[in-house]
Amino acid sequence: MRLIGRPQLAPLGDEAGADLRDGVRALAAEIGAAEWKSSKDLELSFPNARIEKHRVFVDLDEHHCAVIIVNYERGVAMVEYAGANAGYGKKALKATKLGRRK
């Protein structure tokens, strides 16, 4: 998979410490090496992730997550969000109010 949005992942690893930094690097490496053709393939790679259509929610620790949008046909994964769990809920709510998300 081609991973778009790596720069969004880097600050998360820097602000949260060494343990999370290694987890973020591992996540990026695993996505970059993946060849997912469907959500079933993705589920094998991340059995604890929540998958909703083309959106994958990966918990990095108790307080941080990454949300990745996957286009299986094109072999592309894009970081939609990387940060505190609570921050994603606020971002999604704001996008819904602005009509960008349904």
Coordinates of N, CA and C in Angstrom, one line a residue:
M1 N 0.8 -1.2 0.0 CA 0.0 0.0 0.0 C 0.9 1.2 0.0
R2 N 0.5 2.2 -0.7 CA 1.1 3.5 -0.7 C 0.5 4.3 0.4
L3 N 1.3 4.8 1.4 CA 0.7 5.5 2.5 C 0.9 7.0 2.3
I4 N -0.2 7.7 2.3 CA -0.3 9.1 2.2 C -0.6 9.7 3.6
G5 N 0.2 10.7 3.9 CA -0.1 11.4 5.2 C 0.9 11.0 6.3
R6 N 2.0 10.4 6.0 CA 3.0 10.1 7.0 C 3.4 11.3 7.9
P7 N 3.4 12.5 7.4 CA 3.8 13.6 8.3 C 2.8 13.8 9.4
Q8 N 1.5 13.4 9.3 CA 0.5 13.5 10.4 C 0.9 12.5 11.5
L9 N 1.5 11.4 11.2 CA 1.9 10.4 12.2 C 3.1 10.8 13.0
A10 N 4.1 11.5 12.4 CA 5.3 11.8 13.1 C 5.1 12.6 14.4
P11 N 4.3 13.7 14.4 CA 4.1 14.5 15.6 C 3.5 13.7 16.8
L12 N 2.7 12.7 16.4 CA 2.0 11.9 17.4 C 3.1 11.1 18.2
G13 N 4.0 10.5 17.5 CA 5.1 9.8 18.1 C 6.0 10.6 18.9
D14 N 6.2 11.8 18.5 CA 7.1 12.7 19.2 C 6.5 13.2 20.5
E15 N 5.2 13.5 20.5 CA 4.6 14.1 21.7 C 4.2 13.1 22.7
A16 N 4.0 11.8 22.3 CA 3.6 10.8 23.3 C 4.7 10.0 23.9
G17 N 5.9 10.1 23.4 CA 7.0 9.3 24.0 C 7.5 8.2 23.1
A18 N 8.5 7.5 23.6 CA 9.3 6.5 22.9 C 8.4 5.3 22.6
D19 N 7.6 4.9 23.5 CA 6.8 3.7 23.3 C 5.8 3.9 22.1
L20 N 5.2 5.0 22.1 CA 4.2 5.3 21.0 C 4.9 5.6 19.7
R21 N 6.1 6.2 19.8 CA 6.9 6.5 18.6 C 7.2 5.2 17.9
D22 N 7.6 4.2 18.6 CA 7.9 2.9 18.0 C 6.6 2.3 17.4
G23 N 5.5 2.4 18.1 CA 4.2 1.9 17.5 C 3.8 2.6 16.3
V24 N 4.0 3.9 16.2 CA 3.6 4.7 15.0 C 4.5 4.3 13.8
R25 N 5.8 4.1 14.1 CA 6.7 3.6 13.0 C 6.3 2.3 12.5
A26 N 6.0 1.4 13.5 CA 5.6 0.0 13.1 C 4.3 0.1 12.3
L27 N 3.3 0.9 12.7 CA 2.1 1.0 11.9 C 2.4 1.5 10.5
A28 N 3.2 2.5 10.3 CA 3.5 3.0 9.0 C 4.2 2.0 8.1
A29 N 5.1 1.2 8.8 CA 5.8 0.2 8.0 C 4.9 -1.0 7.6
E30 N 4.0 -1.3 8.5 CA 3.1 -2.4 8.2 C 2.1 -2.0 7.1
I31 N 1.6 -0.8 7.1 CA 0.7 -0.3 6.0 C 1.5 -0.3 4.7
G32 N 2.7 0.3 4.8 CA 3.5 0.4 3.6 C 3.8 -1.0 2.9
A33 N 4.0 -2.0 3.7 CA 4.3 -3.3 3.2 C 3.0 -4.1 2.8
A34 N 1.9 -3.7 3.2 CA 0.6 -4.4 3.0 C 0.2 -4.4 1.5
E35 N -0.5 -5.5 1.2 CA -1.2 -5.6 -0.2 C -2.6 -6.0 0.0
W36 N -3.4 -5.2 0.7 CA -4.8 -5.5 1.0 C -5.6 -5.3 -0.3
K37 N -6.4 -6.3 -0.5 CA -7.4 -6.3 -1.6 C -8.8 -6.1 -1.2
S38 N -9.0 -6.3 0.2 CA -10.4 -6.2 0.7 C -10.3 -5.9 2.2
S39 N -11.4 -5.6 2.8 CA -11.4 -5.4 4.3 C -11.0 -6.7 5.0
K40 N -11.3 -7.9 4.4 CA -10.9 -9.1 5.1 C -9.4 -9.2 5.2
D41 N -8.7 -8.8 4.2 CA -7.2 -8.8 4.2 C -6.7 -7.9 5.3
L42 N -7.3 -6.7 5.4 CA -7.0 -5.7 6.4 C -7.2 -6.3 7.8
E43 N -8.4 -6.9 8.0 CA -8.7 -7.5 9.3 C -7.7 -8.5 9.7
L44 N -7.1 -9.3 8.8 CA -6.1 -10.2 9.2 C -4.8 -9.5 9.7
S45 N -4.5 -8.3 9.2 CA -3.4 -7.6 9.6 C -3.6 -6.9 10.9
F46 N -4.8 -6.3 11.1 CA -5.2 -5.6 12.3 C -6.5 -6.2 12.9
P47 N -6.4 -7.3 13.6 CA -7.6 -7.9 14.1 C -8.3 -7.1 15.2
N48 N -7.6 -6.2 15.9 CA -8.3 -5.4 16.9 C -8.8 -4.1 16.4
A49 N -8.5 -3.8 15.2 CA -8.9 -2.5 14.6 C -10.4 -2.5 14.3
R50 N -11.1 -1.4 14.4 CA -12.5 -1.2 14.0 C -12.5 -0.8 12.5
I51 N -13.2 -1.6 11.7 CA -13.2 -1.3 10.3 C -14.7 -0.9 9.9
E52 N -14.8 0.2 9.3 CA -16.1 0.7 8.8 C -16.0 1.1 7.4
K53 N -16.4 0.2 6.5 CA -16.2 0.4 5.0 C -14.8 0.6 4.7
H54 N -14.4 1.8 4.3 CA -13.0 2.1 3.9 C -12.2 2.8 5.0
R55 N -12.8 2.9 6.1 CA -12.1 3.7 7.2 C -11.7 2.7 8.3
V56 N -10.5 2.8 8.8 CA -9.9 1.8 9.8 C -9.5 2.6 11.0
F57 N -10.0 2.2 12.2 CA -9.6 2.9 13.4 C -8.7 2.0 14.2
V58 N -7.4 2.4 14.3 CA -6.4 1.7 15.0 C -6.0 2.3 16.3
D59 N -6.3 1.6 17.4 CA -5.8 2.2 18.7 C -4.4 1.9 18.9
L60 N -3.6 3.0 19.2 CA -2.2 2.9 19.4 C -1.8 2.6 20.8
D61 N -2.6 3.2 21.7 CA -2.5 2.9 23.2 C -3.9 3.3 23.8
E62 N -3.9 3.5 25.1 CA -5.2 3.8 25.7 C -5.8 5.1 25.3
H63 N -4.9 6.1 24.9 CA -5.3 7.5 24.7 C -5.2 8.0 23.3
H64 N -4.5 7.2 22.4 CA -4.2 7.7 21.0 C -4.7 6.7 20.0
C65 N -5.1 7.2 18.9 CA -5.5 6.4 17.8 C -5.1 7.0 16.4
A66 N -5.2 6.1 15.4 CA -4.9 6.6 14.0 C -6.2 6.1 13.2
V67 N -6.6 7.0 12.3 CA -7.7 6.7 11.5 C -7.2 6.7 10.0
I68 N -7.3 5.6 9.4 CA -6.8 5.4 8.0 C -7.9 5.2 7.0
I69 N -7.9 5.8 5.9 CA -8.8 5.6 4.8 C -8.1 4.7 3.8
V70 N -8.7 3.6 3.4 CA -8.1 2.7 2.5 C -8.9 2.6 1.2
N71 N -8.1 2.7 0.0 CA -8.7 2.5 -1.3 C -8.1 1.2 -1.8
Y72 N -8.8 0.1 -1.7 CA -8.2 -1.2 -2.0 C -7.9 -1.3 -3.5
E73 N -8.7 -0.8 -4.3 CA -8.5 -0.9 -5.8 C -7.2 -0.2 -6.2
R74 N -6.9 0.9 -5.6 CA -5.8 1.7 -6.0 C -4.5 1.4 -5.2
G75 N -4.7 0.6 -4.1 CA -3.6 0.3 -3.3 C -3.0 1.5 -2.5
V76 N -4.0 2.3 -2.0 CA -3.6 3.6 -1.3 C -4.2 3.6 0.0
A77 N -3.5 4.0 1.0 CA -4.0 4.2 2.4 C -3.6 5.7 2.8
M78 N -4.6 6.4 3.3 CA -4.4 7.8 3.7 C -4.7 8.0 5.2
V79 N -3.8 8.7 5.9 CA -4.0 9.0 7.3 C -5.0 10.1 7.3
E80 N -6.2 9.9 7.9 CA -7.2 10.9 8.1 C -6.9 11.6 9.4
Y81 N -6.5 10.9 10.4 CA -6.3 11.5 11.8 C -5.3 10.7 12.5
A82 N -4.5 11.3 13.3 CA -3.6 10.7 14.2 C -3.5 11.6 15.4
G83 N -3.9 11.1 16.6 CA -3.8 11.9 17.8 C -4.6 11.3 18.9
A84 N -5.1 12.1 19.8 CA -5.8 11.7 21.0 C -7.2 11.2 20.6
N85 N -7.6 10.1 21.2 CA -9.0 9.6 20.9 C -10.1 10.6 20.9
A86 N -10.0 11.5 22.0 CA -11.1 12.5 22.1 C -11.0 13.5 20.9
G87 N -9.9 13.8 20.4 CA -9.7 14.7 19.3 C -10.4 14.3 18.1
Y88 N -10.4 13.0 17.8 CA -11.0 12.5 16.6 C -12.6 12.7 16.7
G89 N -13.1 12.4 17.8 CA -14.6 12.6 18.0 C -15.0 14.1 17.7
K90 N -14.2 15.0 18.2 CA -14.5 16.4 17.9 C -14.3 16.8 16.5
K91 N -13.3 16.2 15.8 CA -13.1 16.5 14.4 C -14.2 15.9 13.6
A92 N -14.7 14.7 13.9 CA -15.8 14.1 13.1 C -17.1 14.9 13.3
L93 N -17.3 15.3 14.5 CA -18.5 16.1 14.8 C -18.5 17.4 14.0
K94 N -17.4 18.1 14.0 CA -17.3 19.3 13.3 C -17.5 19.1 11.8
A95 N -16.9 18.1 11.2 CA -17.1 17.8 9.8 C -18.5 17.4 9.5
T96 N -19.2 16.7 10.4 CA -20.6 16.4 10.2 C -21.5 17.7 10.1
K97 N -21.2 18.6 11.0 CA -21.9 19.9 11.1 C -21.7 20.7 9.8
L98 N -20.5 20.6 9.3 CA -20.2 21.4 8.1 C -20.7 20.7 6.8
G99 N -21.2 19.5 7.0 CA -21.8 18.7 5.8 C -20.8 18.0 5.0
R100 N -19.6 17.8 5.6 CA -18.5 17.1 4.8 C -18.6 15.5 5.1
R101 N -19.4 15.1 6.0 CA -19.4 13.7 6.4 C -20.8 13.3 6.7
K102 N -21.1 12.1 6.3 CA -22.5 11.6 6.6 C -22.4 10.3 7.2

